PDB file of C-alpha atoms and ligand atoms in Angstrom:
ATOM      1  CA  MET A   1      -1.840 -29.508 -10.650  1.00  0.00           C
ATOM      2  CA  ILE A   2       0.442 -31.446  -8.264  1.00  0.00           C
ATOM      3  CA  PHE A   3       3.496 -30.021  -6.741  1.00  0.00           C
ATOM      4  CA  HIS A   4       5.761 -32.813  -5.227  1.00  0.00           C
ATOM      5  CA  VAL A   5       8.254 -31.159  -2.787  1.00  0.00           C
ATOM      6  CA  ILE A   6      11.384 -33.052  -1.817  1.00  0.00           C
ATOM      7  CA  SER A   7      12.689 -31.727   1.448  1.00  0.00           C
ATOM      8  CA  ILE A   8      14.179 -32.872   4.699  1.00  0.00           C
ATOM      9  CA  PHE A   9      11.642 -30.582   6.420  1.00  0.00           C
ATOM     10  CA  PRO A  10       8.336 -31.747   5.050  1.00  0.00           C
ATOM     11  CA  GLY A  11       6.505 -30.103   7.910  1.00  0.00           C
ATOM     12  CA  TYR A  12       7.731 -26.703   6.887  1.00  0.00           C
ATOM     13  CA  PHE A  13       4.835 -26.443   4.477  1.00  0.00           C
ATOM     14  CA  ASP A  14       1.825 -27.346   6.815  1.00  0.00           C
ATOM     15  CA  SER A  15       0.865 -23.834   7.988  1.00  0.00           C
ATOM     16  CA  PRO A  16       1.546 -21.661   5.058  1.00  0.00           C
ATOM     17  CA  LEU A  17      -0.312 -23.915   2.704  1.00  0.00           C
ATOM     18  CA  ARG A  18      -3.345 -23.793   4.864  1.00  0.00           C
ATOM     19  CA  GLN A  19      -3.742 -19.995   4.403  1.00  0.00           C
ATOM     20  CA  GLY A  20      -5.398 -17.687   1.940  1.00  0.00           C
ATOM     21  CA  VAL A  21      -5.896 -18.184  -1.741  1.00  0.00           C
ATOM     22  CA  ILE A  22      -3.580 -21.200  -1.985  1.00  0.00           C
ATOM     23  CA  GLY A  23      -5.099 -22.788   0.990  1.00  0.00           C
ATOM     24  CA  ARG A  24      -8.525 -22.357  -0.547  1.00  0.00           C
ATOM     25  CA  ALA A  25      -7.288 -23.893  -3.894  1.00  0.00           C
ATOM     26  CA  ILE A  26      -5.843 -26.835  -1.990  1.00  0.00           C
ATOM     27  CA  ASN A  27      -9.076 -27.349  -0.235  1.00  0.00           C
ATOM     28  CA  LYS A  28     -10.976 -27.269  -3.509  1.00  0.00           C
ATOM     29  CA  GLY A  29      -8.721 -29.908  -4.976  1.00  0.00           C
ATOM     30  CA  ILE A  30      -7.479 -27.494  -7.764  1.00  0.00           C
ATOM     31  CA  ILE A  31      -3.882 -27.883  -6.605  1.00  0.00           C
ATOM     32  CA  LYS A  32      -2.230 -30.514  -4.481  1.00  0.00           C
ATOM     33  CA  VAL A  33       1.049 -30.289  -2.543  1.00  0.00           C
ATOM     34  CA  ASN A  34       2.746 -33.526  -1.881  1.00  0.00           C
ATOM     35  CA  PRO A  35       5.634 -33.129   0.578  1.00  0.00           C
ATOM     36  CA  VAL A  36       8.103 -35.870   0.078  1.00  0.00           C
ATOM     37  CA  ASP A  37      10.334 -36.545   3.171  1.00  0.00           C
ATOM     38  CA  LEU A  38      13.816 -37.082   1.959  1.00  0.00           C
ATOM     39  CA  ARG A  39      14.718 -39.016   5.076  1.00  0.00           C
ATOM     40  CA  THR A  40      12.526 -41.873   4.246  1.00  0.00           C
ATOM     41  CA  PHE A  41      14.746 -42.674   1.234  1.00  0.00           C
ATOM     42  CA  THR A  42      17.983 -42.870   3.322  1.00  0.00           C
ATOM     43  CA  SER A  43      19.528 -46.277   3.991  1.00  0.00           C
ATOM     44  CA  ASP A  44      21.254 -45.911   7.415  1.00  0.00           C
ATOM     45  CA  ARG A  45      19.774 -45.825  10.838  1.00  0.00           C
ATOM     46  CA  HIS A  46      20.630 -41.972  11.239  1.00  0.00           C
ATOM     47  CA  LYS A  47      18.738 -41.149   8.114  1.00  0.00           C
ATOM     48  CA  THR A  48      21.774 -39.252   6.764  1.00  0.00           C
ATOM     49  CA  THR A  49      21.145 -36.815   3.903  1.00  0.00           C
ATOM     50  CA  ASP A  50      24.464 -34.996   3.824  1.00  0.00           C
ATOM     51  CA  ASP A  51      28.315 -35.770   3.927  1.00  0.00           C
ATOM     52  CA  ARG A  52      31.621 -33.824   3.898  1.00  0.00           C
ATOM     53  CA  PRO A  53      32.512 -32.197   0.604  1.00  0.00           C
ATOM     54  CA  TYR A  54      35.305 -33.831  -1.563  1.00  0.00           C
ATOM     55  CA  GLY A  55      38.128 -31.341  -1.859  1.00  0.00           C
ATOM     56  CA  GLY A  56      37.556 -30.163   1.665  1.00  0.00           C
ATOM     57  CA  GLY A  57      36.138 -26.859   2.898  1.00  0.00           C
ATOM     58  CA  ALA A  58      33.411 -25.672   5.219  1.00  0.00           C
ATOM     59  CA  GLY A  59      29.858 -27.025   5.062  1.00  0.00           C
ATOM     60  CA  MET A  60      28.146 -30.290   4.150  1.00  0.00           C
ATOM     61  CA  VAL A  61      26.798 -31.434   0.788  1.00  0.00           C
ATOM     62  CA  MET A  62      23.464 -33.311   0.205  1.00  0.00           C
ATOM     63  CA  ILE A  63      24.272 -36.882  -0.757  1.00  0.00           C
ATOM     64  CA  PRO A  64      22.945 -38.065  -4.023  1.00  0.00           C
ATOM     65  CA  GLN A  65      21.331 -41.469  -3.451  1.00  0.00           C
ATOM     66  CA  PRO A  66      18.281 -40.455  -1.320  1.00  0.00           C
ATOM     67  CA  ILE A  67      17.537 -37.573  -3.662  1.00  0.00           C
ATOM     68  CA  ALA A  68      17.689 -39.986  -6.685  1.00  0.00           C
ATOM     69  CA  LYS A  69      15.440 -42.450  -4.968  1.00  0.00           C
ATOM     70  CA  ALA A  70      12.974 -39.710  -3.902  1.00  0.00           C
ATOM     71  CA  ILE A  71      12.818 -38.302  -7.417  1.00  0.00           C
ATOM     72  CA  LEU A  72      12.302 -41.682  -9.001  1.00  0.00           C
ATOM     73  CA  SER A  73       9.653 -42.614  -6.398  1.00  0.00           C
ATOM     74  CA  VAL A  74       7.543 -39.769  -7.783  1.00  0.00           C
ATOM     75  CA  LYS A  75       8.468 -39.835 -11.439  1.00  0.00           C
ATOM     76  CA  GLY A  76       8.904 -43.449 -12.099  1.00  0.00           C
ATOM     77  CA  GLU A  77       9.481 -43.935 -15.907  1.00  0.00           C
ATOM     78  CA  ARG A  78       7.652 -40.738 -16.782  1.00  0.00           C
ATOM     79  CA  ASN A  79       9.637 -38.000 -18.443  1.00  0.00           C
ATOM     80  CA  ASP A  80       6.960 -35.229 -18.483  1.00  0.00           C
ATOM     81  CA  VAL A  81       7.334 -34.427 -14.914  1.00  0.00           C
ATOM     82  CA  PRO A  82       9.847 -31.603 -14.702  1.00  0.00           C
ATOM     83  CA  VAL A  83      12.258 -31.718 -11.737  1.00  0.00           C
ATOM     84  CA  ILE A  84      13.215 -28.119 -10.377  1.00  0.00           C
ATOM     85  CA  LEU A  85      16.132 -27.522  -8.089  1.00  0.00           C
ATOM     86  CA  PHE A  86      16.250 -24.306  -6.083  1.00  0.00           C
ATOM     87  CA  SER A  87      19.655 -22.679  -6.130  1.00  0.00           C
ATOM     88  CA  PRO A  88      21.247 -19.326  -5.971  1.00  0.00           C
ATOM     89  CA  ALA A  89      22.989 -20.284  -9.200  1.00  0.00           C
ATOM     90  CA  GLY A  90      19.663 -20.884 -11.030  1.00  0.00           C
ATOM     91  CA  ILE A  91      18.039 -18.753 -13.575  1.00  0.00           C
ATOM     92  CA  PRO A  92      15.940 -15.923 -12.034  1.00  0.00           C
ATOM     93  CA  PHE A  93      12.297 -17.108 -11.189  1.00  0.00           C
ATOM     94  CA  ASN A  94       9.982 -14.524 -12.744  1.00  0.00           C
ATOM     95  CA  HIS A  95       6.553 -14.174 -14.207  1.00  0.00           C
ATOM     96  CA  VAL A  96       7.531 -15.655 -17.597  1.00  0.00           C
ATOM     97  CA  VAL A  97       8.945 -18.793 -15.928  1.00  0.00           C
ATOM     98  CA  ALA A  98       5.817 -18.977 -13.624  1.00  0.00           C
ATOM     99  CA  SER A  99       3.477 -18.805 -16.505  1.00  0.00           C
ATOM    100  CA  HIS A 100       5.433 -21.523 -18.298  1.00  0.00           C
ATOM    101  CA  LEU A 101       5.297 -23.791 -15.258  1.00  0.00           C
ATOM    102  CA  ALA A 102       1.478 -23.173 -14.734  1.00  0.00           C
ATOM    103  CA  ARG A 103       0.883 -25.147 -17.880  1.00  0.00           C
ATOM    104  CA  LYS A 104       2.403 -28.453 -16.398  1.00  0.00           C
ATOM    105  CA  LYS A 105       0.254 -31.045 -14.560  1.00  0.00           C
ATOM    106  CA  GLU A 106       3.030 -31.934 -12.031  1.00  0.00           C
ATOM    107  CA  LEU A 107       6.238 -30.575 -10.855  1.00  0.00           C
ATOM    108  CA  ILE A 108       8.945 -31.934  -8.657  1.00  0.00           C
ATOM    109  CA  LEU A 109      10.540 -29.374  -6.478  1.00  0.00           C
ATOM    110  CA  LEU A 110      13.903 -30.149  -4.883  1.00  0.00           C
ATOM    111  CA  CYS A 111      14.811 -28.161  -1.870  1.00  0.00           C
ATOM    112  CA  GLY A 112      18.516 -27.967  -1.165  1.00  0.00           C
ATOM    113  CA  ARG A 113      20.117 -27.522   2.302  1.00  0.00           C
ATOM    114  CA  TYR A 114      23.621 -27.107   3.662  1.00  0.00           C
ATOM    115  CA  GLU A 115      26.013 -26.026   0.747  1.00  0.00           C
ATOM    116  CA  GLY A 116      23.788 -27.596  -1.859  1.00  0.00           C
ATOM    117  CA  VAL A 117      23.328 -30.821  -3.755  1.00  0.00           C
ATOM    118  CA  ASP A 118      25.866 -33.249  -5.232  1.00  0.00           C
ATOM    119  CA  GLN A 119      26.455 -32.030  -8.854  1.00  0.00           C
ATOM    120  CA  ARG A 120      25.783 -35.570 -10.274  1.00  0.00           C
ATOM    121  CA  VAL A 121      22.260 -35.535  -9.132  1.00  0.00           C
ATOM    122  CA  ILE A 122      21.697 -32.199 -10.845  1.00  0.00           C
ATOM    123  CA  GLU A 123      23.256 -33.501 -14.115  1.00  0.00           C
ATOM    124  CA  ARG A 124      21.236 -36.776 -14.023  1.00  0.00           C
ATOM    125  CA  PHE A 125      17.727 -35.626 -12.814  1.00  0.00           C
ATOM    126  CA  VAL A 126      17.309 -31.709 -12.729  1.00  0.00           C
ATOM    127  CA  ASP A 127      15.568 -30.058 -15.589  1.00  0.00           C
ATOM    128  CA  MET A 128      15.766 -26.544 -14.268  1.00  0.00           C
ATOM    129  CA  GLU A 129      17.521 -24.645 -11.548  1.00  0.00           C
ATOM    130  CA  LEU A 130      15.690 -21.572 -10.264  1.00  0.00           C
ATOM    131  CA  SER A 131      16.900 -18.723  -8.105  1.00  0.00           C
ATOM    132  CA  ILE A 132      14.395 -16.491  -6.234  1.00  0.00           C
ATOM    133  CA  GLY A 133      16.861 -13.601  -5.858  1.00  0.00           C
ATOM    134  CA  ASP A 134      20.465 -12.502  -5.427  1.00  0.00           C
ATOM    135  CA  TYR A 135      20.806 -13.447  -1.828  1.00  0.00           C
ATOM    136  CA  VAL A 136      21.376 -16.918  -0.002  1.00  0.00           C
ATOM    137  CA  ILE A 137      18.663 -18.434   2.179  1.00  0.00           C
ATOM    138  CA  THR A 138      19.221 -21.482   4.442  1.00  0.00           C
ATOM    139  CA  GLY A 139      17.239 -23.864   2.446  1.00  0.00           C
ATOM    140  CA  GLY A 140      15.056 -24.236  -0.811  1.00  0.00           C
ATOM    141  CA  GLU A 141      11.770 -24.577   1.230  1.00  0.00           C
ATOM    142  CA  PRO A 142      10.951 -20.854   1.182  1.00  0.00           C
ATOM    143  CA  ALA A 143      11.727 -20.822  -2.537  1.00  0.00           C
ATOM    144  CA  ALA A 144       9.408 -23.635  -2.909  1.00  0.00           C
ATOM    145  CA  LEU A 145       6.633 -21.764  -1.195  1.00  0.00           C
ATOM    146  CA  VAL A 146       7.270 -18.852  -3.426  1.00  0.00           C
ATOM    147  CA  LEU A 147       7.055 -20.924  -6.592  1.00  0.00           C
ATOM    148  CA  ILE A 148       3.863 -22.758  -5.378  1.00  0.00           C
ATOM    149  CA  ASP A 149       2.162 -19.477  -4.708  1.00  0.00           C
ATOM    150  CA  ALA A 150       3.276 -17.654  -7.912  1.00  0.00           C
ATOM    151  CA  VAL A 151       2.470 -20.573 -10.075  1.00  0.00           C
ATOM    152  CA  GLY A 152      -0.650 -21.695  -8.196  1.00  0.00           C
ATOM    153  CA  ARG A 153      -2.398 -18.283  -8.553  1.00  0.00           C
ATOM    154  CA  LEU A 154      -2.077 -18.600 -12.284  1.00  0.00           C
ATOM    155  CA  ILE A 155      -3.884 -21.830 -12.547  1.00  0.00           C
ATOM    156  CA  PRO A 156      -7.496 -21.378 -13.727  1.00  0.00           C
ATOM    157  CA  GLY A 157      -9.999 -21.367 -10.863  1.00  0.00           C
ATOM    158  CA  VAL A 158      -7.381 -20.611  -8.053  1.00  0.00           C
ATOM    159  CA  LEU A 159      -8.082 -16.939  -7.934  1.00  0.00           C
ATOM    160  CA  GLY A 160     -11.726 -15.994  -7.236  1.00  0.00           C
ATOM    161  CA  CYS A 161     -14.031 -14.234  -9.657  1.00  0.00           C
ATOM    162  CA  ASN A 162     -13.204 -10.795  -8.134  1.00  0.00           C
ATOM    163  CA  GLU A 163      -9.363 -11.460  -8.293  1.00  0.00           C
ATOM    164  CA  SER A 164      -7.391 -11.523 -11.511  1.00  0.00           C
ATOM    165  CA  ALA A 165      -3.817 -11.970 -12.276  1.00  0.00           C
ATOM    166  CA  ASP A 166      -4.075 -10.238 -15.676  1.00  0.00           C
ATOM    167  CA  ASN A 167      -3.416  -6.705 -14.607  1.00  0.00           C
ATOM    168  CA  ASP A 168      -0.839  -7.602 -11.937  1.00  0.00           C
ATOM    169  CA  SER A 169       2.721  -6.289 -12.080  1.00  0.00           C
ATOM    170  CA  PHE A 170       4.757  -8.332 -14.631  1.00  0.00           C
ATOM    171  CA  ALA A 171       1.703  -9.922 -16.204  1.00  0.00           C
ATOM    172  CA  THR A 172       1.347  -6.620 -18.343  1.00  0.00           C
ATOM    173  CA  GLY A 173       5.187  -6.555 -18.616  1.00  0.00           C
ATOM    174  CA  ILE A 174       5.384  -3.421 -16.424  1.00  0.00           C
ATOM    175  CA  LEU A 175       4.671  -2.573 -12.685  1.00  0.00           C
ATOM    176  CA  GLU A 176       1.118  -1.997 -11.480  1.00  0.00           C
ATOM    177  CA  HIS A 177      -0.380   1.394 -10.661  1.00  0.00           C
ATOM    178  CA  PRO A 178      -1.023   2.479  -6.922  1.00  0.00           C
ATOM    179  CA  HIS A 179      -4.292   1.673  -5.242  1.00  0.00           C
ATOM    180  CA  TYR A 180      -6.633   3.525  -2.936  1.00  0.00           C
ATOM    181  CA  THR A 181      -9.589   2.602  -0.941  1.00  0.00           C
ATOM    182  CA  ARG A 182     -11.800   4.196   1.790  1.00  0.00           C
ATOM    183  CA  PRO A 183     -11.532   6.694   3.508  1.00  0.00           C
ATOM    184  CA  ARG A 184     -11.300   9.421   1.076  1.00  0.00           C
ATOM    185  CA  ARG A 185      -9.141  11.548   3.203  1.00  0.00           C
ATOM    186  CA  PHE A 186      -6.418   9.787   5.438  1.00  0.00           C
ATOM    187  CA  MET A 187      -3.946  11.751   7.586  1.00  0.00           C
ATOM    188  CA  GLY A 188      -4.365  14.731   5.418  1.00  0.00           C
ATOM    189  CA  MET A 189      -3.892  12.838   2.088  1.00  0.00           C
ATOM    190  CA  ASP A 190      -6.741  12.702  -0.434  1.00  0.00           C
ATOM    191  CA  VAL A 191      -7.565   9.955  -2.979  1.00  0.00           C
ATOM    192  CA  PRO A 192      -6.640  11.233  -6.587  1.00  0.00           C
ATOM    193  CA  GLU A 193      -9.714  13.136  -7.850  1.00  0.00           C
ATOM    194  CA  VAL A 194      -9.800  11.190 -11.174  1.00  0.00           C
ATOM    195  CA  LEU A 195     -10.578   7.797  -9.165  1.00  0.00           C
ATOM    196  CA  LEU A 196     -13.769   9.490  -7.781  1.00  0.00           C
ATOM    197  CA  SER A 197     -14.863  10.792 -11.227  1.00  0.00           C
ATOM    198  CA  GLY A 198     -16.714   7.597 -12.449  1.00  0.00           C
ATOM    199  CA  ASP A 199     -15.107   8.333 -15.817  1.00  0.00           C
ATOM    200  CA  HIS A 200     -13.621   4.762 -16.584  1.00  0.00           C
ATOM    201  CA  LYS A 201     -11.630   5.951 -19.696  1.00  0.00           C
ATOM    202  CA  LYS A 202      -9.911   8.678 -17.608  1.00  0.00           C
ATOM    203  CA  ILE A 203      -9.322   6.285 -14.784  1.00  0.00           C
ATOM    204  CA  GLY A 204      -7.846   3.601 -17.211  1.00  0.00           C
ATOM    205  CA  GLU A 205      -5.504   6.396 -18.677  1.00  0.00           C
ATOM    206  CA  TRP A 206      -4.407   7.581 -15.125  1.00  0.00           C
ATOM    207  CA  ARG A 207      -3.650   4.114 -14.085  1.00  0.00           C
ATOM    208  CA  ARG A 208      -1.689   3.345 -17.282  1.00  0.00           C
ATOM    209  CA  LYS A 209       0.231   6.607 -16.770  1.00  0.00           C
ATOM    210  CA  LYS A 210       0.969   5.821 -13.207  1.00  0.00           C
ATOM    211  CA  SER A 211       2.103   2.248 -14.261  1.00  0.00           C
ATOM    212  CA  ILE A 212       4.528   3.558 -16.709  1.00  0.00           C
ATOM    213  CA  GLU A 213       5.707   6.367 -14.428  1.00  0.00           C
ATOM    214  CA  ILE A 214       6.498   3.800 -11.550  1.00  0.00           C
ATOM    215  CA  THR A 215       8.157   1.402 -13.861  1.00  0.00           C
ATOM    216  CA  LEU A 216      10.388   4.068 -15.414  1.00  0.00           C
ATOM    217  CA  ARG A 217      11.516   5.243 -11.938  1.00  0.00           C
ATOM    218  CA  ARG A 218      11.979   1.849 -10.385  1.00  0.00           C
ATOM    219  CA  ARG A 219      12.542  -0.852 -13.026  1.00  0.00           C
ATOM    220  CA  PRO A 220      13.319   0.953 -16.297  1.00  0.00           C
ATOM    221  CA  GLU A 221      14.681  -2.257 -17.844  1.00  0.00           C
ATOM    222  CA  LEU A 222      11.255  -3.686 -17.885  1.00  0.00           C
ATOM    223  CA  LEU A 223      10.134  -1.091 -20.429  1.00  0.00           C
ATOM    224  CA  ASP A 224      12.591  -2.376 -22.973  1.00  0.00           C
ATOM    225  CA  LYS A 225      10.661  -5.611 -23.344  1.00  0.00           C
ATOM    226  CA  ALA A 226       7.137  -4.444 -22.468  1.00  0.00           C
ATOM    227  CA  CYS A 227       4.343  -4.258 -25.013  1.00  0.00           C
ATOM    228  CA  LEU A 228       3.697  -0.574 -25.368  1.00  0.00           C
ATOM    229  CA  SER A 229       0.982   1.194 -27.380  1.00  0.00           C
ATOM    230  CA  PRO A 230       1.889   4.312 -29.433  1.00  0.00           C
ATOM    231  CA  ALA A 231       0.063   6.242 -26.681  1.00  0.00           C
ATOM    232  CA  ASP A 232       2.344   4.558 -24.098  1.00  0.00           C
ATOM    233  CA  ILE A 233       5.393   5.503 -25.959  1.00  0.00           C
ATOM    234  CA  LYS A 234       4.419   9.154 -26.373  1.00  0.00           C
ATOM    235  CA  LEU A 235       3.746   9.213 -22.603  1.00  0.00           C
ATOM    236  CA  LEU A 236       6.999   7.487 -21.799  1.00  0.00           C
ATOM    237  CA  ASP A 237       8.892  10.183 -24.066  1.00  0.00           C
ATOM    238  CA  GLU A 238       7.071  12.947 -22.053  1.00  0.00           C
ATOM    239  CA  LEU A 239       7.979  11.375 -18.726  1.00  0.00           C
ATOM    240  CA  LYS A 240      11.640  10.940 -19.765  1.00  0.00           C
ATOM    241  CA  ARG A 241      11.746  14.610 -20.959  1.00  0.00           C
ATOM    242  CA  ASP A 242      10.217  15.755 -17.710  1.00  0.00           C
ATOM    243  CA  ALA A 243      12.751  13.751 -15.663  1.00  0.00           C
ATOM    244  CA  GLU A 244      15.692  15.272 -17.680  1.00  0.00           C
ATOM    245  CA  ALA A 245      14.314  18.741 -17.185  1.00  0.00           C
ATOM    246  CA  LYS A 246      14.360  18.335 -13.392  1.00  0.00           C
TER     247      LYS A 246
HETATM  248  N1  SAM B 301      26.459 -22.845  -1.042  1.00  0.00           N
HETATM  249  C1  SAM B 301      25.294 -22.275  -1.711  1.00  0.00           C
HETATM  250  C2  SAM B 301      25.809 -21.066  -2.707  1.00  0.00           C
HETATM  251  O1  SAM B 301      26.643 -20.306  -2.209  1.00  0.00           O
HETATM  252  O2  SAM B 301      25.326 -20.928  -3.717  1.00  0.00           O
HETATM  253  C3  SAM B 301      24.259 -21.845  -0.901  1.00  0.00           C
HETATM  254  C4  SAM B 301      23.505 -22.937  -0.336  1.00  0.00           C
HETATM  255  S1  SAM B 301      22.081 -22.408   0.629  1.00  0.00           S
HETATM  256  C5  SAM B 301      22.748 -22.114   2.189  1.00  0.00           C
HETATM  257  C6  SAM B 301      21.068 -23.878   0.818  1.00  0.00           C
HETATM  258  C7  SAM B 301      20.004 -24.137  -0.178  1.00  0.00           C
HETATM  259  O3  SAM B 301      19.074 -23.083  -0.068  1.00  0.00           O
HETATM  260  C8  SAM B 301      20.418 -24.149  -1.568  1.00  0.00           C
HETATM  261  O4  SAM B 301      20.816 -25.410  -1.951  1.00  0.00           O
HETATM  262  C9  SAM B 301      19.137 -23.794  -2.234  1.00  0.00           C
HETATM  263  O5  SAM B 301      18.276 -24.921  -2.397  1.00  0.00           O
HETATM  264  C10 SAM B 301      18.518 -22.897  -1.333  1.00  0.00           C
HETATM  265  N2  SAM B 301      18.765 -21.433  -1.696  1.00  0.00           N
HETATM  266  C11 SAM B 301      19.501 -20.561  -1.105  1.00  0.00           C
HETATM  267  N3  SAM B 301      19.479 -19.257  -1.750  1.00  0.00           N
HETATM  268  C12 SAM B 301      18.546 -19.464  -2.769  1.00  0.00           C
HETATM  269  C13 SAM B 301      18.069 -18.662  -3.731  1.00  0.00           C
HETATM  270  N4  SAM B 301      18.418 -17.288  -3.901  1.00  0.00           N
HETATM  271  N5  SAM B 301      17.188 -19.104  -4.573  1.00  0.00           N
HETATM  272  C14 SAM B 301      16.782 -20.337  -4.615  1.00  0.00           C
HETATM  273  N6  SAM B 301      17.264 -21.240  -3.634  1.00  0.00           N
HETATM  274  C15 SAM B 301      18.095 -20.821  -2.763  1.00  0.00           C
END
């Protein structure tokens, strides 16, 4: 899979993409990140990418021409390469969107800066606007890194054989259970007995219970859409009753 990232700071991606799972996947050639320097598509000697907003007001707006040229330089006549713009006004980026994007062969990621991008570029070229949360960051580059990481790890072969995305939070529709490792006792706190029992059925049940418990406490809205078994629903009812009794 190729991520083409259009940005005025193409060097932004150098170090993060050399690390960890994604760095390894890039080295193996499973994914490729192609930073596209927006300034190479400008037409003045100052390599200008922004201008004052029509209508006045604070801040600058990214001008449309270099962005259009940059997108077309990657896309050409093809219409199977989705263009994604990062924006606080976008739809929330989540596991469902990441799984959908992981099936594409190429993506063009457009990183906004300043007050954002001229609306006409959005209307003409952008297929999807994505937000990484209800806050404002200074540019789309961190959002692009988040997307590359979240989508990249879903691509077959990116995670090693001892790693799996299947049981992660959100992949199952709910949050993941807590984890423990050595030592057995740490600062007076013991690892839950069941995890030492070797009884995999009981361990599975404990983990499922903890997942449901933590989701109910922190993100109850996820439970409305999650795929729950009759045993899960019974457990959830018990947990709700317990919470009400407290
Ligand atoms: N004026 C914009 C607003 O109020 O919605 C904020 C612009 S922000 C300073 C500059 C760029 O950062 C945006 O064009 C976008 O590409 C990126 N950005 C900021 N917050 C974001 C978020 N929550 N999700 C995705 N991208 C974001």
